[in-house]
Amino acid sequence: MLTNSITLLKDARAHAQCIPAFNIYNLETAQAAFQAARLAQKPVIAAFGEGYQENASLLVIAAIVKTLAGQHPYPVVLHLDHCKEIDTIYRAIDAGFTSVMYDGSRLPLKDNIANTLRVVQYAHERGVGVEGELGCMNPEDGSEMPDSISHSAYTDVNQARRYAKETGVDSLAGAVGNAHGLYKGTPHLHMERLEEIYRAVEIPLVLHGCSGIPAGQIRQAVSIAVAKINVNTELALAGSNQIAALLREKETMRLEKLMLGARERMAEVMKSFFDFA
Ligand SMILES: [Zn+2]
């Protein structure tokens, strides 16, 4: 069943658990997320990024996820990931998305707060949860991965307190040593900062860039503050590596078979992230 993210994340946090959010952008990636959640028998967040509108429209993705959710016995959230355009957020909510992320992290705090507030008002009137972002992260496609992540890019605790209080967002994504894409070396999350942010905002935190973060660190972050873990890179690469492997086996393998292979492999990798849930 399709549900909103507000109570789901609050409940997860209350039990020191988390809900995995997997990026989806077509039928097969959505099916993989549902398949993994069914095997795990746990809630899942299907996250469609603003940048994927070239792959499928908001309406098409909403139709796919709503249809799959209708036959699915566990809660599913349809989430709009990293959206900088407020109009796109409104369209997603109107299309049936049950959770949205407004990403104004590159704006001055004052503008980020003003824009987030507009999104929160529109979303909450329609029973939709809102995730905000503060702190400096590299682009969602994993480009511009820094050699090391400097403390100056971390989310500022006082800004986070003000942002959460003035906007009324339901969850907050922060930067505490995490990044999008493939890490150069082992990432080290700053657990103290994570805890300080959580104490200041008193809403569930979201950890982006979970591909490649050691399991022990994810577990610790979930025990402290994180109720949603975002996974993208590891899934996308699992799918494309599987296609490459199948083509090495048989150069003339047809697309429908390749896509099934990629879907199965992605579901396996997704399933492993429910170990943190
Ligand atoms: Zn992200």
PDB file of C-alpha atoms and ligand atoms in Angstrom:
ATOM      1  CA  MET A   1       0.000   0.000   0.000  1.00  0.00           C
ATOM      2  CA  LEU A   2       1.115   3.562  -0.707  1.00  0.00           C
ATOM      3  CA  THR A   3       1.691   5.634   2.417  1.00  0.00           C
ATOM      4  CA  ASN A   4       3.218   8.971   3.371  1.00  0.00           C
ATOM      5  CA  SER A   5       6.635   9.289   4.900  1.00  0.00           C
ATOM      6  CA  ILE A   6       5.764  11.346   7.980  1.00  0.00           C
ATOM      7  CA  THR A   7       4.599   8.637  10.383  1.00  0.00           C
ATOM      8  CA  LEU A   8       6.765   5.968   8.783  1.00  0.00           C
ATOM      9  CA  LEU A   9       9.989   7.864   9.491  1.00  0.00           C
ATOM     10  CA  LYS A  10       8.854   8.984  12.950  1.00  0.00           C
ATOM     11  CA  ASP A  11       8.048   5.390  13.896  1.00  0.00           C
ATOM     12  CA  ALA A  12      11.322   4.134  12.455  1.00  0.00           C
ATOM     13  CA  ARG A  13      13.252   6.709  14.506  1.00  0.00           C
ATOM     14  CA  ALA A  14      11.284   5.899  17.669  1.00  0.00           C
ATOM     15  CA  HIS A  15      12.492   2.309  17.317  1.00  0.00           C
ATOM     16  CA  ALA A  16      16.034   3.263  16.177  1.00  0.00           C
ATOM     17  CA  GLN A  17      15.300   1.698  12.799  1.00  0.00           C
ATOM     18  CA  CYS A  18      15.550   3.040   9.264  1.00  0.00           C
ATOM     19  CA  ILE A  19      13.735   2.758   5.955  1.00  0.00           C
ATOM     20  CA  PRO A  20      15.884   2.285   2.851  1.00  0.00           C
ATOM     21  CA  ALA A  21      15.225   4.616  -0.090  1.00  0.00           C
ATOM     22  CA  PHE A  22      16.217   3.248  -3.494  1.00  0.00           C
ATOM     23  CA  ASN A  23      16.399   5.349  -6.632  1.00  0.00           C
ATOM     24  CA  ILE A  24      14.033   4.192  -9.361  1.00  0.00           C
ATOM     25  CA  TYR A  25      13.567   5.580 -12.869  1.00  0.00           C
ATOM     26  CA  ASN A  26      11.649   3.005 -14.891  1.00  0.00           C
ATOM     27  CA  LEU A  27       9.483  -0.087 -14.519  1.00  0.00           C
ATOM     28  CA  GLU A  28      12.335  -2.516 -13.853  1.00  0.00           C
ATOM     29  CA  THR A  29      14.007  -0.469 -11.113  1.00  0.00           C
ATOM     30  CA  ALA A  30      10.622   0.011  -9.410  1.00  0.00           C
ATOM     31  CA  GLN A  31       9.918  -3.724  -9.649  1.00  0.00           C
ATOM     32  CA  ALA A  32      13.325  -4.455  -8.137  1.00  0.00           C
ATOM     33  CA  ALA A  33      12.530  -2.237  -5.122  1.00  0.00           C
ATOM     34  CA  PHE A  34       9.167  -3.935  -4.591  1.00  0.00           C
ATOM     35  CA  GLN A  35      10.705  -7.387  -4.974  1.00  0.00           C
ATOM     36  CA  ALA A  36      13.409  -6.634  -2.390  1.00  0.00           C
ATOM     37  CA  ALA A  37      10.861  -5.162   0.057  1.00  0.00           C
ATOM     38  CA  ARG A  38       8.606  -8.173  -0.354  1.00  0.00           C
ATOM     39  CA  LEU A  39      11.488 -10.527   0.429  1.00  0.00           C
ATOM     40  CA  ALA A  40      12.509  -8.414   3.424  1.00  0.00           C
ATOM     41  CA  GLN A  41       8.843  -7.982   4.487  1.00  0.00           C
ATOM     42  CA  LYS A  42       9.546  -4.349   5.330  1.00  0.00           C
ATOM     43  CA  PRO A  43       8.519  -0.842   4.210  1.00  0.00           C
ATOM     44  CA  VAL A  44      10.445   0.764   1.351  1.00  0.00           C
ATOM     45  CA  ILE A  45      10.871   4.204  -0.177  1.00  0.00           C
ATOM     46  CA  ALA A  46      10.907   4.390  -3.983  1.00  0.00           C
ATOM     47  CA  ALA A  47      12.803   7.578  -4.811  1.00  0.00           C
ATOM     48  CA  PHE A  48      12.550   9.283  -8.176  1.00  0.00           C
ATOM     49  CA  GLY A  49      14.994  12.155  -8.750  1.00  0.00           C
ATOM     50  CA  GLU A  50      14.166  15.389 -10.510  1.00  0.00           C
ATOM     51  CA  GLY A  51      16.931  14.583 -12.989  1.00  0.00           C
ATOM     52  CA  TYR A  52      15.234  11.350 -14.093  1.00  0.00           C
ATOM     53  CA  GLN A  53      12.436  13.119 -15.934  1.00  0.00           C
ATOM     54  CA  GLU A  54      14.292  12.285 -19.151  1.00  0.00           C
ATOM     55  CA  ASN A  55      13.839   8.590 -18.263  1.00  0.00           C
ATOM     56  CA  ALA A  56      10.161   8.857 -17.350  1.00  0.00           C
ATOM     57  CA  SER A  57       7.675  11.570 -16.448  1.00  0.00           C
ATOM     58  CA  LEU A  58       6.340  12.125 -12.929  1.00  0.00           C
ATOM     59  CA  LEU A  59       2.937  10.865 -14.074  1.00  0.00           C
ATOM     60  CA  VAL A  60       4.341   7.649 -15.556  1.00  0.00           C
ATOM     61  CA  ILE A  61       6.399   6.874 -12.444  1.00  0.00           C
ATOM     62  CA  ALA A  62       3.428   7.645 -10.187  1.00  0.00           C
ATOM     63  CA  ALA A  63       1.233   5.301 -12.252  1.00  0.00           C
ATOM     64  CA  ILE A  64       3.827   2.505 -12.091  1.00  0.00           C
ATOM     65  CA  VAL A  65       4.435   2.803  -8.350  1.00  0.00           C
ATOM     66  CA  LYS A  66       0.737   3.195  -7.482  1.00  0.00           C
ATOM     67  CA  THR A  67      -0.096   0.098  -9.540  1.00  0.00           C
ATOM     68  CA  LEU A  68       2.667  -1.999  -7.974  1.00  0.00           C
ATOM     69  CA  ALA A  69       1.786  -0.711  -4.484  1.00  0.00           C
ATOM     70  CA  GLY A  70      -1.836  -1.797  -4.967  1.00  0.00           C
ATOM     71  CA  GLN A  71      -0.707  -5.428  -5.066  1.00  0.00           C
ATOM     72  CA  HIS A  72       1.940  -5.103  -2.380  1.00  0.00           C
ATOM     73  CA  PRO A  73       1.365  -6.011   1.296  1.00  0.00           C
ATOM     74  CA  TYR A  74       3.905  -3.639   2.944  1.00  0.00           C
ATOM     75  CA  PRO A  75       4.006   0.182   3.156  1.00  0.00           C
ATOM     76  CA  VAL A  76       5.601   1.974   0.201  1.00  0.00           C
ATOM     77  CA  VAL A  77       6.474   5.668  -0.050  1.00  0.00           C
ATOM     78  CA  LEU A  78       6.785   7.344  -3.444  1.00  0.00           C
ATOM     79  CA  HIS A  79       9.385  10.026  -2.856  1.00  0.00           C
ATOM     80  CA  LEU A  80      10.677  12.859  -5.028  1.00  0.00           C
ATOM     81  CA  ASP A  81      14.440  12.970  -4.450  1.00  0.00           C
ATOM     82  CA  HIS A  82      16.598  16.156  -4.603  1.00  0.00           C
ATOM     83  CA  CYS A  83      14.274  18.626  -6.256  1.00  0.00           C
ATOM     84  CA  LYS A  84      15.356  22.222  -6.736  1.00  0.00           C
ATOM     85  CA  GLU A  85      12.308  23.348  -8.746  1.00  0.00           C
ATOM     86  CA  ILE A  86       9.280  24.110  -6.592  1.00  0.00           C
ATOM     87  CA  ASP A  87       6.908  23.760  -9.555  1.00  0.00           C
ATOM     88  CA  THR A  88       8.157  20.207 -10.106  1.00  0.00           C
ATOM     89  CA  ILE A  89       7.445  19.454  -6.436  1.00  0.00           C
ATOM     90  CA  TYR A  90       3.872  20.732  -6.809  1.00  0.00           C
ATOM     91  CA  ARG A  91       3.401  18.602  -9.935  1.00  0.00           C
ATOM     92  CA  ALA A  92       4.791  15.517  -8.167  1.00  0.00           C
ATOM     93  CA  ILE A  93       2.408  15.965  -5.233  1.00  0.00           C
ATOM     94  CA  ASP A  94      -0.497  16.442  -7.636  1.00  0.00           C
ATOM     95  CA  ALA A  95       0.584  13.244  -9.458  1.00  0.00           C
ATOM     96  CA  GLY A  96       0.387  11.255  -6.213  1.00  0.00           C
ATOM     97  CA  PHE A  97       3.907  11.350  -4.722  1.00  0.00           C
ATOM     98  CA  THR A  98       3.599  10.867  -0.958  1.00  0.00           C
ATOM     99  CA  SER A  99       6.922  12.442   0.035  1.00  0.00           C
ATOM    100  CA  VAL A 100       9.127  15.158  -1.472  1.00  0.00           C
ATOM    101  CA  MET A 101      12.599  16.530  -0.922  1.00  0.00           C
ATOM    102  CA  TYR A 102      13.229  20.199  -1.500  1.00  0.00           C
ATOM    103  CA  ASP A 103      16.958  20.727  -2.041  1.00  0.00           C
ATOM    104  CA  GLY A 104      17.827  24.358  -1.428  1.00  0.00           C
ATOM    105  CA  SER A 105      21.160  23.461   0.138  1.00  0.00           C
ATOM    106  CA  ARG A 106      23.105  25.640  -2.299  1.00  0.00           C
ATOM    107  CA  LEU A 107      21.039  28.738  -1.524  1.00  0.00           C
ATOM    108  CA  PRO A 108      21.655  31.230   1.280  1.00  0.00           C
ATOM    109  CA  LEU A 109      19.914  29.950   4.445  1.00  0.00           C
ATOM    110  CA  LYS A 110      17.260  32.666   4.314  1.00  0.00           C
ATOM    111  CA  ASP A 111      16.176  31.700   0.773  1.00  0.00           C
ATOM    112  CA  ASN A 112      16.351  27.988   1.548  1.00  0.00           C
ATOM    113  CA  ILE A 113      14.031  28.554   4.520  1.00  0.00           C
ATOM    114  CA  ALA A 114      11.577  30.691   2.508  1.00  0.00           C
ATOM    115  CA  ASN A 115      11.355  28.153  -0.337  1.00  0.00           C
ATOM    116  CA  THR A 116      11.136  25.151   1.977  1.00  0.00           C
ATOM    117  CA  LEU A 117       8.307  26.836   3.837  1.00  0.00           C
ATOM    118  CA  ARG A 118       6.308  27.153   0.584  1.00  0.00           C
ATOM    119  CA  VAL A 119       6.872  23.448  -0.123  1.00  0.00           C
ATOM    120  CA  VAL A 120       5.933  22.420   3.425  1.00  0.00           C
ATOM    121  CA  GLN A 121       2.674  24.385   3.285  1.00  0.00           C
ATOM    122  CA  TYR A 122       1.637  22.832  -0.043  1.00  0.00           C
ATOM    123  CA  ALA A 123       2.721  19.321   0.969  1.00  0.00           C
ATOM    124  CA  HIS A 124       1.252  19.262   4.472  1.00  0.00           C
ATOM    125  CA  GLU A 125      -2.136  20.480   3.246  1.00  0.00           C
ATOM    126  CA  ARG A 126      -2.142  17.336   1.110  1.00  0.00           C
ATOM    127  CA  GLY A 127      -0.754  14.924   3.717  1.00  0.00           C
ATOM    128  CA  VAL A 128       2.669  14.673   2.056  1.00  0.00           C
ATOM    129  CA  GLY A 129       5.960  14.590   3.992  1.00  0.00           C
ATOM    130  CA  VAL A 130       8.874  16.943   3.267  1.00  0.00           C
ATOM    131  CA  GLU A 131      12.610  16.340   3.524  1.00  0.00           C
ATOM    132  CA  GLY A 132      14.914  19.352   3.586  1.00  0.00           C
ATOM    133  CA  GLU A 133      18.658  19.609   3.111  1.00  0.00           C
ATOM    134  CA  LEU A 134      21.406  21.646   4.718  1.00  0.00           C
ATOM    135  CA  GLY A 135      25.156  21.389   4.194  1.00  0.00           C
ATOM    136  CA  CYS A 136      27.369  20.966   1.147  1.00  0.00           C
ATOM    137  CA  MET A 137      27.168  17.743  -0.811  1.00  0.00           C
ATOM    138  CA  ASN A 138      28.486  16.955  -4.286  1.00  0.00           C
ATOM    139  CA  PRO A 139      25.930  16.527  -7.133  1.00  0.00           C
ATOM    140  CA  GLU A 140      23.488  13.613  -6.962  1.00  0.00           C
ATOM    141  CA  ASP A 141      24.996  11.882 -10.010  1.00  0.00           C
ATOM    142  CA  GLY A 142      28.176  11.302  -8.000  1.00  0.00           C
ATOM    143  CA  SER A 143      30.264  13.776  -9.974  1.00  0.00           C
ATOM    144  CA  GLU A 144      32.725  16.117  -8.239  1.00  0.00           C
ATOM    145  CA  MET A 145      33.475  13.537  -5.538  1.00  0.00           C
ATOM    146  CA  PRO A 146      36.062  15.236  -3.314  1.00  0.00           C
ATOM    147  CA  ASP A 147      39.355  13.485  -2.384  1.00  0.00           C
ATOM    148  CA  SER A 148      38.466  14.028   1.247  1.00  0.00           C
ATOM    149  CA  ILE A 149      35.366  15.581   2.756  1.00  0.00           C
ATOM    150  CA  SER A 150      36.238  18.637   4.788  1.00  0.00           C
ATOM    151  CA  HIS A 151      34.582  19.519   8.074  1.00  0.00           C
ATOM    152  CA  SER A 152      33.691  22.936   6.695  1.00  0.00           C
ATOM    153  CA  ALA A 153      31.168  21.270   4.357  1.00  0.00           C
ATOM    154  CA  TYR A 154      29.350  19.631   7.276  1.00  0.00           C
ATOM    155  CA  THR A 155      25.884  20.755   8.248  1.00  0.00           C
ATOM    156  CA  ASP A 156      26.034  23.556  10.818  1.00  0.00           C
ATOM    157  CA  VAL A 157      24.135  22.701  14.003  1.00  0.00           C
ATOM    158  CA  ASN A 158      22.749  26.175  14.664  1.00  0.00           C
ATOM    159  CA  GLN A 159      21.621  26.607  11.066  1.00  0.00           C
ATOM    160  CA  ALA A 160      19.952  23.193  11.225  1.00  0.00           C
ATOM    161  CA  ARG A 161      18.090  24.165  14.411  1.00  0.00           C
ATOM    162  CA  ARG A 162      16.821  27.371  12.808  1.00  0.00           C
ATOM    163  CA  TYR A 163      15.947  25.667   9.502  1.00  0.00           C
ATOM    164  CA  ALA A 164      13.932  22.891  11.151  1.00  0.00           C
ATOM    165  CA  LYS A 165      12.121  25.266  13.500  1.00  0.00           C
ATOM    166  CA  GLU A 166      11.207  27.857  10.868  1.00  0.00           C
ATOM    167  CA  THR A 167      10.192  25.475   8.066  1.00  0.00           C
ATOM    168  CA  GLY A 168       8.461  22.600   9.877  1.00  0.00           C
ATOM    169  CA  VAL A 169      10.107  19.973   7.626  1.00  0.00           C
ATOM    170  CA  ASP A 170       9.536  16.357   8.621  1.00  0.00           C
ATOM    171  CA  SER A 171      13.091  15.120   8.076  1.00  0.00           C
ATOM    172  CA  LEU A 172      16.483  16.597   7.314  1.00  0.00           C
ATOM    173  CA  ALA A 173      19.335  15.463   5.072  1.00  0.00           C
ATOM    174  CA  GLY A 174      22.718  16.595   6.267  1.00  0.00           C
ATOM    175  CA  ALA A 175      26.387  16.424   5.383  1.00  0.00           C
ATOM    176  CA  VAL A 176      28.533  14.679   8.012  1.00  0.00           C
ATOM    177  CA  GLY A 177      31.238  13.111   5.856  1.00  0.00           C
ATOM    178  CA  ASN A 178      28.887  11.405   3.380  1.00  0.00           C
ATOM    179  CA  ALA A 179      28.789  12.088  -0.376  1.00  0.00           C
ATOM    180  CA  HIS A 180      27.043  10.961  -3.561  1.00  0.00           C
ATOM    181  CA  GLY A 181      28.732   8.410  -5.823  1.00  0.00           C
ATOM    182  CA  LEU A 182      31.869   6.314  -5.387  1.00  0.00           C
ATOM    183  CA  TYR A 183      33.962   7.315  -2.367  1.00  0.00           C
ATOM    184  CA  LYS A 184      37.692   7.771  -2.791  1.00  0.00           C
ATOM    185  CA  GLY A 185      38.853   5.679   0.153  1.00  0.00           C
ATOM    186  CA  THR A 186      36.748   4.773   3.187  1.00  0.00           C
ATOM    187  CA  PRO A 187      34.277   7.442   4.300  1.00  0.00           C
ATOM    188  CA  HIS A 188      34.147   8.377   7.982  1.00  0.00           C
ATOM    189  CA  LEU A 189      30.867   9.746   9.242  1.00  0.00           C
ATOM    190  CA  HIS A 190      31.160  12.309  11.999  1.00  0.00           C
ATOM    191  CA  MET A 191      28.872  10.699  14.584  1.00  0.00           C
ATOM    192  CA  GLU A 192      29.173  13.503  17.134  1.00  0.00           C
ATOM    193  CA  ARG A 193      28.017  16.082  14.616  1.00  0.00           C
ATOM    194  CA  LEU A 194      25.178  13.783  13.575  1.00  0.00           C
ATOM    195  CA  GLU A 195      24.046  13.530  17.182  1.00  0.00           C
ATOM    196  CA  GLU A 196      24.353  17.289  17.740  1.00  0.00           C
ATOM    197  CA  ILE A 197      22.242  17.981  14.641  1.00  0.00           C
ATOM    198  CA  TYR A 198      19.624  15.494  15.740  1.00  0.00           C
ATOM    199  CA  ARG A 199      19.391  16.997  19.218  1.00  0.00           C
ATOM    200  CA  ALA A 200      18.992  20.444  17.673  1.00  0.00           C
ATOM    201  CA  VAL A 201      16.312  19.569  15.100  1.00  0.00           C
ATOM    202  CA  GLU A 202      14.413  16.771  16.880  1.00  0.00           C
ATOM    203  CA  ILE A 203      13.233  15.269  13.570  1.00  0.00           C
ATOM    204  CA  PRO A 204      14.494  12.120  11.809  1.00  0.00           C
ATOM    205  CA  LEU A 205      17.705  12.600   9.845  1.00  0.00           C
ATOM    206  CA  VAL A 206      18.359  11.237   6.358  1.00  0.00           C
ATOM    207  CA  LEU A 207      21.705   9.843   5.258  1.00  0.00           C
ATOM    208  CA  HIS A 208      22.436  10.343   1.556  1.00  0.00           C
ATOM    209  CA  GLY A 209      25.245   8.569  -0.269  1.00  0.00           C
ATOM    210  CA  CYS A 210      25.048   5.239   1.581  1.00  0.00           C
ATOM    211  CA  SER A 211      26.720   3.259  -1.222  1.00  0.00           C
ATOM    212  CA  GLY A 212      30.146   2.387   0.139  1.00  0.00           C
ATOM    213  CA  ILE A 213      29.688   3.506   3.746  1.00  0.00           C
ATOM    214  CA  PRO A 214      30.886   0.646   6.006  1.00  0.00           C
ATOM    215  CA  ALA A 215      27.983  -1.276   7.583  1.00  0.00           C
ATOM    216  CA  GLY A 216      29.088  -0.512  11.151  1.00  0.00           C
ATOM    217  CA  GLN A 217      28.922   3.226  10.476  1.00  0.00           C
ATOM    218  CA  ILE A 218      25.442   2.996   8.932  1.00  0.00           C
ATOM    219  CA  ARG A 219      24.267   1.009  11.959  1.00  0.00           C
ATOM    220  CA  GLN A 220      25.705   3.560  14.360  1.00  0.00           C
ATOM    221  CA  ALA A 221      24.121   6.454  12.430  1.00  0.00           C
ATOM    222  CA  VAL A 222      20.744   4.689  12.556  1.00  0.00           C
ATOM    223  CA  SER A 223      21.084   4.091  16.284  1.00  0.00           C
ATOM    224  CA  ILE A 224      21.792   7.813  16.830  1.00  0.00           C
ATOM    225  CA  ALA A 225      19.549   9.740  14.447  1.00  0.00           C
ATOM    226  CA  VAL A 226      19.045   8.397  10.920  1.00  0.00           C
ATOM    227  CA  ALA A 227      15.643   7.035   9.883  1.00  0.00           C
ATOM    228  CA  LYS A 228      16.144   6.964   6.096  1.00  0.00           C
ATOM    229  CA  ILE A 229      19.168   5.714   4.168  1.00  0.00           C
ATOM    230  CA  ASN A 230      19.512   6.662   0.510  1.00  0.00           C
ATOM    231  CA  VAL A 231      21.094   4.173  -1.862  1.00  0.00           C
ATOM    232  CA  ASN A 232      21.655   4.815  -5.542  1.00  0.00           C
ATOM    233  CA  THR A 233      25.179   4.325  -6.949  1.00  0.00           C
ATOM    234  CA  GLU A 234      25.604   0.755  -5.742  1.00  0.00           C
ATOM    235  CA  LEU A 235      22.288  -0.231  -7.330  1.00  0.00           C
ATOM    236  CA  ALA A 236      22.873   1.495 -10.652  1.00  0.00           C
ATOM    237  CA  LEU A 237      26.320  -0.101 -10.952  1.00  0.00           C
ATOM    238  CA  ALA A 238      24.992  -3.527  -9.957  1.00  0.00           C
ATOM    239  CA  GLY A 239      22.495  -3.279 -12.821  1.00  0.00           C
ATOM    240  CA  SER A 240      24.980  -2.133 -15.439  1.00  0.00           C
ATOM    241  CA  ASN A 241      27.667  -4.617 -14.319  1.00  0.00           C
ATOM    242  CA  GLN A 242      25.135  -7.420 -14.600  1.00  0.00           C
ATOM    243  CA  ILE A 243      24.279  -6.373 -18.144  1.00  0.00           C
ATOM    244  CA  ALA A 244      27.990  -6.274 -19.012  1.00  0.00           C
ATOM    245  CA  ALA A 245      28.489  -9.764 -17.530  1.00  0.00           C
ATOM    246  CA  LEU A 246      25.536 -11.180 -19.459  1.00  0.00           C
ATOM    247  CA  LEU A 247      26.830  -9.694 -22.696  1.00  0.00           C
ATOM    248  CA  ARG A 248      30.251 -11.250 -22.078  1.00  0.00           C
ATOM    249  CA  GLU A 249      28.481 -14.599 -21.732  1.00  0.00           C
ATOM    250  CA  LYS A 250      26.426 -14.113 -24.867  1.00  0.00           C
ATOM    251  CA  GLU A 251      27.065 -11.159 -27.124  1.00  0.00           C
ATOM    252  CA  THR A 252      23.678 -11.447 -28.844  1.00  0.00           C
ATOM    253  CA  MET A 253      21.566 -11.575 -25.675  1.00  0.00           C
ATOM    254  CA  ARG A 254      18.385  -9.618 -26.248  1.00  0.00           C
ATOM    255  CA  LEU A 255      17.417  -6.498 -24.338  1.00  0.00           C
ATOM    256  CA  GLU A 256      14.416  -8.004 -22.533  1.00  0.00           C
ATOM    257  CA  LYS A 257      16.681 -10.695 -21.034  1.00  0.00           C
ATOM    258  CA  LEU A 258      19.355  -8.157 -20.100  1.00  0.00           C
ATOM    259  CA  MET A 259      16.792  -6.016 -18.323  1.00  0.00           C
ATOM    260  CA  LEU A 260      15.461  -8.996 -16.372  1.00  0.00           C
ATOM    261  CA  GLY A 261      19.012  -9.859 -15.346  1.00  0.00           C
ATOM    262  CA  ALA A 262      19.696  -6.300 -14.231  1.00  0.00           C
ATOM    263  CA  ARG A 263      16.423  -6.199 -12.275  1.00  0.00           C
ATOM    264  CA  GLU A 264      17.196  -9.433 -10.418  1.00  0.00           C
ATOM    265  CA  ARG A 265      20.688  -8.290  -9.526  1.00  0.00           C
ATOM    266  CA  MET A 266      19.464  -4.875  -8.352  1.00  0.00           C
ATOM    267  CA  ALA A 267      16.811  -6.529  -6.164  1.00  0.00           C
ATOM    268  CA  GLU A 268      19.526  -8.676  -4.535  1.00  0.00           C
ATOM    269  CA  VAL A 269      21.652  -5.644  -3.714  1.00  0.00           C
ATOM    270  CA  MET A 270      18.605  -3.702  -2.482  1.00  0.00           C
ATOM    271  CA  LYS A 271      17.682  -6.634  -0.246  1.00  0.00           C
ATOM    272  CA  SER A 272      21.059  -6.383   1.512  1.00  0.00           C
ATOM    273  CA  PHE A 273      20.245  -2.815   2.650  1.00  0.00           C
ATOM    274  CA  PHE A 274      17.229  -4.059   4.608  1.00  0.00           C
ATOM    275  CA  ASP A 275      19.748  -5.521   7.064  1.00  0.00           C
ATOM    276  CA  PHE A 276      19.947  -1.984   8.489  1.00  0.00           C
ATOM    277  CA  ALA A 277      16.186  -1.500   8.602  1.00  0.00           C
TER     278      ALA A 277
HETATM  279 ZN    ZN B   1      21.156  12.587  -2.228  1.00  0.00          ZN
END
